[in-house]
Tab-separated table of N, CA and C in Angstrom:
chain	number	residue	atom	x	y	z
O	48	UNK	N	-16.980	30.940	34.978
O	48	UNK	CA	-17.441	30.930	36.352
O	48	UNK	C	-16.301	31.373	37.268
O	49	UNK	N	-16.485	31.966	38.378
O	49	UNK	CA	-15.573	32.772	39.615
O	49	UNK	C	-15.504	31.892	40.644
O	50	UNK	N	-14.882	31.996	41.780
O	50	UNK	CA	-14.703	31.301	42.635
O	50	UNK	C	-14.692	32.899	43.862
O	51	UNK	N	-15.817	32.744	45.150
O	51	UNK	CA	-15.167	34.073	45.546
O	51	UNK	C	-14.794	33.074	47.244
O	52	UNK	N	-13.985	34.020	47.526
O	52	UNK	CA	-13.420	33.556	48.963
O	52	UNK	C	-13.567	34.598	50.085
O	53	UNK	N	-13.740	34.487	51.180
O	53	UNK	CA	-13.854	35.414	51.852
O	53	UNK	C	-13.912	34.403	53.406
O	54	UNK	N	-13.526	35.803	54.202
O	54	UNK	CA	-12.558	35.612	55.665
O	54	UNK	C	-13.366	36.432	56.703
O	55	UNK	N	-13.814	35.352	57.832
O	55	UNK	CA	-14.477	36.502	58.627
O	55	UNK	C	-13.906	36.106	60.168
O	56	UNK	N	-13.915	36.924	61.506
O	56	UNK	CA	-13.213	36.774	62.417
O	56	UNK	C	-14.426	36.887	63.285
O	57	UNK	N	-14.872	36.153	64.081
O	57	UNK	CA	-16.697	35.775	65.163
O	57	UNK	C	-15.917	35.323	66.240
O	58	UNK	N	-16.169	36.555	67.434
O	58	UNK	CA	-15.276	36.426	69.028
O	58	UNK	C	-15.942	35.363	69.562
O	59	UNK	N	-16.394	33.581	68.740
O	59	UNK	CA	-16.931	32.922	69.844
O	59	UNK	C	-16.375	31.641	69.578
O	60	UNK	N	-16.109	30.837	69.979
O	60	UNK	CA	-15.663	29.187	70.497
O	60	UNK	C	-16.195	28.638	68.742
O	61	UNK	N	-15.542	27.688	68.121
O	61	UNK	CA	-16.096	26.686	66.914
O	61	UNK	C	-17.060	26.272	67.366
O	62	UNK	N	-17.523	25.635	68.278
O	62	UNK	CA	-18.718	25.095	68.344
O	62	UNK	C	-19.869	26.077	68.611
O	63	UNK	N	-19.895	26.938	68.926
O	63	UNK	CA	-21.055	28.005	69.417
O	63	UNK	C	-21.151	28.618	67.533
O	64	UNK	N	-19.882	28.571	67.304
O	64	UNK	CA	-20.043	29.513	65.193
O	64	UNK	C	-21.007	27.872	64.691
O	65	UNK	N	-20.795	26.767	64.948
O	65	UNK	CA	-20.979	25.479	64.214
O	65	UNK	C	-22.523	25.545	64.329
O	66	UNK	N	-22.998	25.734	65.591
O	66	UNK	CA	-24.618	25.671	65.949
O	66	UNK	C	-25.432	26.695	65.268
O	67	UNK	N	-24.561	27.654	65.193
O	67	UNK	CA	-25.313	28.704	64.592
O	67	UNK	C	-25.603	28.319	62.907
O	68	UNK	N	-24.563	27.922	62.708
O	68	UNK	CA	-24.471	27.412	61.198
O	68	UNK	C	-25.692	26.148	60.921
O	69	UNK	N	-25.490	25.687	61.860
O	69	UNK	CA	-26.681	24.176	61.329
O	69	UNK	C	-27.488	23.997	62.491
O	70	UNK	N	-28.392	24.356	63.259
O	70	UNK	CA	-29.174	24.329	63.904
O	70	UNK	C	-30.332	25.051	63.847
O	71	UNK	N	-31.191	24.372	63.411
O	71	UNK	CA	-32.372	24.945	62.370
O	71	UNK	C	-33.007	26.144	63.429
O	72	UNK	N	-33.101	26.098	64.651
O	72	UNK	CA	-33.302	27.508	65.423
O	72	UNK	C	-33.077	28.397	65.648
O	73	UNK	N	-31.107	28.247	65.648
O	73	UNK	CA	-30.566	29.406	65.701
O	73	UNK	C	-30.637	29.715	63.844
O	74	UNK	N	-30.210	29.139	63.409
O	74	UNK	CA	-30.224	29.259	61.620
O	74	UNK	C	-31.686	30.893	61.834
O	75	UNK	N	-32.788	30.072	62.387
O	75	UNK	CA	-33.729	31.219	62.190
O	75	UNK	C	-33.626	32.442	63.078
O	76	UNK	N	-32.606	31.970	64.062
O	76	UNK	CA	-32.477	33.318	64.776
O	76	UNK	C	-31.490	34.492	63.855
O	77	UNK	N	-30.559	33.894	63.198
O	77	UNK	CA	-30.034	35.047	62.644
O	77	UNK	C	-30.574	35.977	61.466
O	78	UNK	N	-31.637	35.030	61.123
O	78	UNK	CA	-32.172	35.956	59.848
O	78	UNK	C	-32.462	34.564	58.581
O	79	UNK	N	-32.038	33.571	58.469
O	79	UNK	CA	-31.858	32.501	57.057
O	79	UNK	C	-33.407	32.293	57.410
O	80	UNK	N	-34.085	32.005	58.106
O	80	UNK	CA	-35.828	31.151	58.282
O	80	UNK	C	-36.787	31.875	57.562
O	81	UNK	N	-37.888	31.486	57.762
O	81	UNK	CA	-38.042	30.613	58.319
O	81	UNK	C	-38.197	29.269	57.957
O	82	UNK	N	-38.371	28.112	58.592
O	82	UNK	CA	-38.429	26.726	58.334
O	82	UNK	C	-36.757	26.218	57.719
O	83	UNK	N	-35.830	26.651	58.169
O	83	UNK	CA	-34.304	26.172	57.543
O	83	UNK	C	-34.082	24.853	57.739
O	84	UNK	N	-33.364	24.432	56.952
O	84	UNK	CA	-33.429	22.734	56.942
O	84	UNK	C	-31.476	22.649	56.512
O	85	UNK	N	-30.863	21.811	57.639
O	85	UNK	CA	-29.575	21.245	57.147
O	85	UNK	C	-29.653	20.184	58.373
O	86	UNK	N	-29.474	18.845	57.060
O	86	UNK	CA	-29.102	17.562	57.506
O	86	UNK	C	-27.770	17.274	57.310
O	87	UNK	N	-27.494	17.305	58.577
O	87	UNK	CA	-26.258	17.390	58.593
O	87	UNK	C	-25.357	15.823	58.040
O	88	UNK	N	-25.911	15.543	56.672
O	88	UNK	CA	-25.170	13.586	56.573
O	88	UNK	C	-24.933	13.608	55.400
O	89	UNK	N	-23.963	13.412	54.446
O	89	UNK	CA	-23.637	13.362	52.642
O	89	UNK	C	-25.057	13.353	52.377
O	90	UNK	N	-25.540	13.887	51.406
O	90	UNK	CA	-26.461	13.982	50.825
O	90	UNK	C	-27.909	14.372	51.468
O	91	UNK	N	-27.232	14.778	52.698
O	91	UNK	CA	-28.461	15.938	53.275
O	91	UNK	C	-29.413	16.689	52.770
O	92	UNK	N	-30.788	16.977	53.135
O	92	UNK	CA	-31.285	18.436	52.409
O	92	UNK	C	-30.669	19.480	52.776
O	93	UNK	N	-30.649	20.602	52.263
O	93	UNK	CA	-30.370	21.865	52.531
O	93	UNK	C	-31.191	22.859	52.422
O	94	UNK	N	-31.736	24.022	53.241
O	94	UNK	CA	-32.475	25.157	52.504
O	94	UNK	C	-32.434	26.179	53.754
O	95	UNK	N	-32.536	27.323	53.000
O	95	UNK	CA	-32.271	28.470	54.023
O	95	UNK	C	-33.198	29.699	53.384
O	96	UNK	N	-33.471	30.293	54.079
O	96	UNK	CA	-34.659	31.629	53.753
O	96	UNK	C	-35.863	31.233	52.884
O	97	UNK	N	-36.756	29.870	53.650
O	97	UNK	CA	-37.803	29.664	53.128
O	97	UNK	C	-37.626	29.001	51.279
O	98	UNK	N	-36.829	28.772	51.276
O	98	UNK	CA	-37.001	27.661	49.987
O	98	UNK	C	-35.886	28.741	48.517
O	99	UNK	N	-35.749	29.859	49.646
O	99	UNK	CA	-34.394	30.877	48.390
O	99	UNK	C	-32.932	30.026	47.937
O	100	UNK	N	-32.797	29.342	49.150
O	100	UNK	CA	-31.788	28.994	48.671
O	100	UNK	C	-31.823	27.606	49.267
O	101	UNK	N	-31.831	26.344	48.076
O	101	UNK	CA	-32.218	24.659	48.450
O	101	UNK	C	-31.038	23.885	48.189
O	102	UNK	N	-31.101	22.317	48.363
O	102	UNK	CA	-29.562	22.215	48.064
O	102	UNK	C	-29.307	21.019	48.772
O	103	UNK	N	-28.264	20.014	48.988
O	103	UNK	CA	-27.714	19.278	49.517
O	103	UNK	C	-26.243	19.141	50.005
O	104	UNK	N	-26.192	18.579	51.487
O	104	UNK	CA	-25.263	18.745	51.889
O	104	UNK	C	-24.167	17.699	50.802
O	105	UNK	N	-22.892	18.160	50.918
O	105	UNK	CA	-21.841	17.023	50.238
O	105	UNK	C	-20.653	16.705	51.052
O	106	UNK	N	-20.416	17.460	52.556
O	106	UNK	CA	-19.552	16.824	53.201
O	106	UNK	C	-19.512	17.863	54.072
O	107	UNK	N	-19.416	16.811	55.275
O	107	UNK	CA	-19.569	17.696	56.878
O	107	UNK	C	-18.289	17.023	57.516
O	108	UNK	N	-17.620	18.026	58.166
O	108	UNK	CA	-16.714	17.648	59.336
O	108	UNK	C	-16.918	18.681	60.713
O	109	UNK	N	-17.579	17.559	61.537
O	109	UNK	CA	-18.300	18.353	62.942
O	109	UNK	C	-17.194	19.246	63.538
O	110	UNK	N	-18.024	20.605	63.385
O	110	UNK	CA	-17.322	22.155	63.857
O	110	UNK	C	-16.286	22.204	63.267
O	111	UNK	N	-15.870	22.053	62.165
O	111	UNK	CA	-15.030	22.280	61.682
O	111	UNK	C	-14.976	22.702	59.890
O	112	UNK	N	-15.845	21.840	59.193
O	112	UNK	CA	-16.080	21.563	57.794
O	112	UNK	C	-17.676	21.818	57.122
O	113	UNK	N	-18.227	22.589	55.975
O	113	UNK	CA	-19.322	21.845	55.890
O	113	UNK	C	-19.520	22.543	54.154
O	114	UNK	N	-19.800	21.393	53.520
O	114	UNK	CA	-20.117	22.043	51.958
O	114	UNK	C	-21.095	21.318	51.986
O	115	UNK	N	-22.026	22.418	50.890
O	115	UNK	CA	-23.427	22.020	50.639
O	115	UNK	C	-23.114	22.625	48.778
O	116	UNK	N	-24.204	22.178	48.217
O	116	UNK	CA	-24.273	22.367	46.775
O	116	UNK	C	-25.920	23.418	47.067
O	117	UNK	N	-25.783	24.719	46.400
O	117	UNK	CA	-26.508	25.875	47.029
O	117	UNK	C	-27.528	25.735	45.095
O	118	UNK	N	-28.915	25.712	45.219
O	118	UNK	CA	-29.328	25.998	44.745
O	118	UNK	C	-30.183	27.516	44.437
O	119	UNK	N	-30.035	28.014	44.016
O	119	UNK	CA	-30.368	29.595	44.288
O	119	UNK	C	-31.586	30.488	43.706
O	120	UNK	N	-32.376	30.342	44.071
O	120	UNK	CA	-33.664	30.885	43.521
O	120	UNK	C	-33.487	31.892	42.479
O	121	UNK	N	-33.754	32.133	41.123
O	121	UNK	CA	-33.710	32.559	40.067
O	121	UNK	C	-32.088	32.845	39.448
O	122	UNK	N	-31.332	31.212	39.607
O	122	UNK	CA	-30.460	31.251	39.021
O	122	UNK	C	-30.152	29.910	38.452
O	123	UNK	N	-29.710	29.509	37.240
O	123	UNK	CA	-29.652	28.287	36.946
O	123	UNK	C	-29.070	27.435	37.286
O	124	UNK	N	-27.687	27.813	37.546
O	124	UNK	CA	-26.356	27.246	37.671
O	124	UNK	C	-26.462	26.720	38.919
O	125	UNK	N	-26.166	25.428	39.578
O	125	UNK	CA	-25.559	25.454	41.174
O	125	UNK	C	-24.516	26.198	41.352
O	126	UNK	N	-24.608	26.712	42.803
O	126	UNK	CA	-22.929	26.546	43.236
O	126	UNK	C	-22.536	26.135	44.666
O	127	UNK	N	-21.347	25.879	44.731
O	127	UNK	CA	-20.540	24.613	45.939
O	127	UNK	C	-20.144	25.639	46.895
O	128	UNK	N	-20.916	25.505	47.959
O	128	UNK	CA	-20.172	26.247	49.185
O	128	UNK	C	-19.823	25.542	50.350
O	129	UNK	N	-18.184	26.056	50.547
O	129	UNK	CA	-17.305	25.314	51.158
O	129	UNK	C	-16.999	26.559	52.632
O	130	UNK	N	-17.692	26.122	53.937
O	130	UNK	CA	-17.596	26.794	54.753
O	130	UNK	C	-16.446	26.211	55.942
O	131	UNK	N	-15.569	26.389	56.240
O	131	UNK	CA	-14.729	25.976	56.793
O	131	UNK	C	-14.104	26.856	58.416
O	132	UNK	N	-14.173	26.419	59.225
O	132	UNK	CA	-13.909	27.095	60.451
O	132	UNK	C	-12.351	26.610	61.179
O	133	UNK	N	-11.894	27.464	61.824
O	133	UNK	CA	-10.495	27.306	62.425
O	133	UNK	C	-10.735	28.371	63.892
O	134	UNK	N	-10.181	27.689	64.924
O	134	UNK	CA	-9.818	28.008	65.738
O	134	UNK	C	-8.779	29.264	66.591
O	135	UNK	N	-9.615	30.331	66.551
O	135	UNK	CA	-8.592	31.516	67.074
O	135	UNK	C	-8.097	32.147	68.031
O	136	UNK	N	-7.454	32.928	68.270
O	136	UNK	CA	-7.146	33.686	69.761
O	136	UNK	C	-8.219	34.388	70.498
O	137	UNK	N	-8.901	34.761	69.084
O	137	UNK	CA	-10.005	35.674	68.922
O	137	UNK	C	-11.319	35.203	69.413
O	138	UNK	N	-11.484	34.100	68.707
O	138	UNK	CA	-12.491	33.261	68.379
O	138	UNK	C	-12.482	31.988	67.546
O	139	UNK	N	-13.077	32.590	66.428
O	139	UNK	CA	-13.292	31.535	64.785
O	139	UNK	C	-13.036	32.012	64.009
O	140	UNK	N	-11.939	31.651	63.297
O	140	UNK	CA	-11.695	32.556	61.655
O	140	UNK	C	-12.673	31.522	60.924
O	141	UNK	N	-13.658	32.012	60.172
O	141	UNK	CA	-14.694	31.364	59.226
O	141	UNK	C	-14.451	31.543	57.731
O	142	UNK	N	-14.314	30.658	56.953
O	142	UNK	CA	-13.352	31.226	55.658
O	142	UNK	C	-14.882	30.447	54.886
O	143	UNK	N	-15.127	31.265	53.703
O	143	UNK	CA	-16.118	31.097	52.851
O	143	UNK	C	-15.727	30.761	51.729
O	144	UNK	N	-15.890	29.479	50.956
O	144	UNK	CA	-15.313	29.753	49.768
O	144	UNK	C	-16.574	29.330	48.801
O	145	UNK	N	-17.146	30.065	47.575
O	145	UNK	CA	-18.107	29.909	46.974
O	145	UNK	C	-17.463	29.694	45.247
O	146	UNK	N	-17.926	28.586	44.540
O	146	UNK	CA	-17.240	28.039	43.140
O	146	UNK	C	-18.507	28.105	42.486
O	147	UNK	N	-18.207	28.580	41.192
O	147	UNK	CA	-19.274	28.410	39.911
O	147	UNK	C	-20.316	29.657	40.515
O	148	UNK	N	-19.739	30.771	40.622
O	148	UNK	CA	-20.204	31.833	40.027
O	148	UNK	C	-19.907	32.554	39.092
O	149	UNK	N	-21.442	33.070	38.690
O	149	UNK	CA	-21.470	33.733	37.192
O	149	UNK	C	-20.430	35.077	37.578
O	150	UNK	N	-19.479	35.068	36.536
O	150	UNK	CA	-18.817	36.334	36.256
O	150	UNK	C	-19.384	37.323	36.735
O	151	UNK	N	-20.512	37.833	35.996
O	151	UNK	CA	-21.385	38.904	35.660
O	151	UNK	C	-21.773	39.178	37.049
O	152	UNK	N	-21.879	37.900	38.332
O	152	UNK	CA	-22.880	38.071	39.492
O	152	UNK	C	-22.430	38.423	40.407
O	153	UNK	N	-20.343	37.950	40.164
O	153	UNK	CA	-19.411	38.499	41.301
O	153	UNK	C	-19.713	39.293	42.500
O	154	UNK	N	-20.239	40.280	42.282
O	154	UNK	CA	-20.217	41.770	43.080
O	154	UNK	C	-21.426	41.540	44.147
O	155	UNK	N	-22.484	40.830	43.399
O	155	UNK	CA	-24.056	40.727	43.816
O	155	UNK	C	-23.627	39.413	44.724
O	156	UNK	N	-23.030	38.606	44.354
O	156	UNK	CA	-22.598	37.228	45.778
O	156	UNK	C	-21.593	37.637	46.612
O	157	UNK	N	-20.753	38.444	46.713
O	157	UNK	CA	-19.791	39.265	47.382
O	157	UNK	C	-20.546	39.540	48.391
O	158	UNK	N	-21.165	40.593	47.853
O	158	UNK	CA	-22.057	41.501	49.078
O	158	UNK	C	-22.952	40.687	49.498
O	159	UNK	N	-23.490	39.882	49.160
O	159	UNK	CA	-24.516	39.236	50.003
O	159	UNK	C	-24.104	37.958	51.245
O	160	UNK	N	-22.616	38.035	50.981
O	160	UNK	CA	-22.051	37.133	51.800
O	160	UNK	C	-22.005	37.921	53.181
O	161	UNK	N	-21.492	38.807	52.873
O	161	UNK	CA	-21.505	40.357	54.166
O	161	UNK	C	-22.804	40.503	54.702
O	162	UNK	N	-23.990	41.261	53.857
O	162	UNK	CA	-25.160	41.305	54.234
O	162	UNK	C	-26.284	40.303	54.847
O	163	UNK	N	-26.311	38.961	54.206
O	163	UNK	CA	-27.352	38.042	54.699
O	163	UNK	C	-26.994	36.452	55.261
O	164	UNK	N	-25.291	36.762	55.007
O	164	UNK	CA	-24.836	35.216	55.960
O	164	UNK	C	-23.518	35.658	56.599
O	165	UNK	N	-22.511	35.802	56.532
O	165	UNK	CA	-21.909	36.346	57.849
O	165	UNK	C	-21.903	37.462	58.725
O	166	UNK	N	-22.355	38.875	58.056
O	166	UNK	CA	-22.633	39.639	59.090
O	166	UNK	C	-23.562	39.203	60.239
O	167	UNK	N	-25.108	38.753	59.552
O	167	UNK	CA	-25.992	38.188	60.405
O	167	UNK	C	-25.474	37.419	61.760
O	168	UNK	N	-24.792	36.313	61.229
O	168	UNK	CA	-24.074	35.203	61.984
O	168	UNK	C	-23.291	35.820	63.061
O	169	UNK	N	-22.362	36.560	62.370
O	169	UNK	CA	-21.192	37.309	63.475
O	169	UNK	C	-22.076	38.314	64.481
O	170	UNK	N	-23.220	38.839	63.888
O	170	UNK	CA	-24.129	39.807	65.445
O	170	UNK	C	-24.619	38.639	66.305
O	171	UNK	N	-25.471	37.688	65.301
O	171	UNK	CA	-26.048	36.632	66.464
O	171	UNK	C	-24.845	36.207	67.683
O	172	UNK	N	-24.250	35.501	66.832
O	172	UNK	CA	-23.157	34.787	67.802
O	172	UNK	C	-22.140	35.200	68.741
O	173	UNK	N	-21.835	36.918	68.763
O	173	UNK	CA	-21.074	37.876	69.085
O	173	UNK	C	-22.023	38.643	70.389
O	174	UNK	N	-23.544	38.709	70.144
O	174	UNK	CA	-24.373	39.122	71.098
O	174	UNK	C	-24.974	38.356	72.107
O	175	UNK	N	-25.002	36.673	71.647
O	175	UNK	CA	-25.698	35.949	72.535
O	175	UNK	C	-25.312	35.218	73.924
């Protein structure tokens, strides 16, 4: 299993990146809905793009911290995503870190980190 990491830079305040992240409205404004679900409390539900990807939260630190255990529609394995935010000149450096991926899938969770959860995020939150 891989571990992939990745770094993104969103020109807006931690708390405006935080809402976007767990606020089941905006969640659907960027593209994850519909019906997204994060409870934000240890052992939260989790789910994003209609039931693709289900899961429970495992530890939140408000605007700042949040791992969930990502269940992934036609894949067996869980995996632990550790989303973590910091405070910039810029904005928010948003650092992604994803554990217990398949070797083989590297390339295919790479890009989809770009394509369907932080690019999304960084137009919403960058335009609104």
């Amino acid at each position: 299993m891989a571990t992939i990491t990745k770094e993104y830079l969103i020109a807006v305040p931690p708390r405006i990146l935080w809402d976007a992240l767990t606020d089941p409205q905006q969640i659907d404004g960027w593209g994850a809905g519909p019906n997204p679900v994060v409870d934000l409390v240890e052992g939260g539900a989790f789910s994003l793009w209609d039931g693709e990807v289900t899961g429970k939260v495992l530890d939140v630190e408000e605007e700042s911290r949040l791992v969930c255990e990502w269940h992934m529609s036609g894949h067996e394995t869980p995996t632990e995503v550790t989303i973590t935010l910091e405070p910039d000149e810029e904005g928010t450096k948003m650092t992604v870190m994803q554990t217990g991926v398949p070797e083989e899938e590297v390339e295919e969770f790479d890009r989809g980190w770009d394509e369907f959860y932080a690019g999304p995020i960084k137009e919403f939150c960058e335009q609104s």
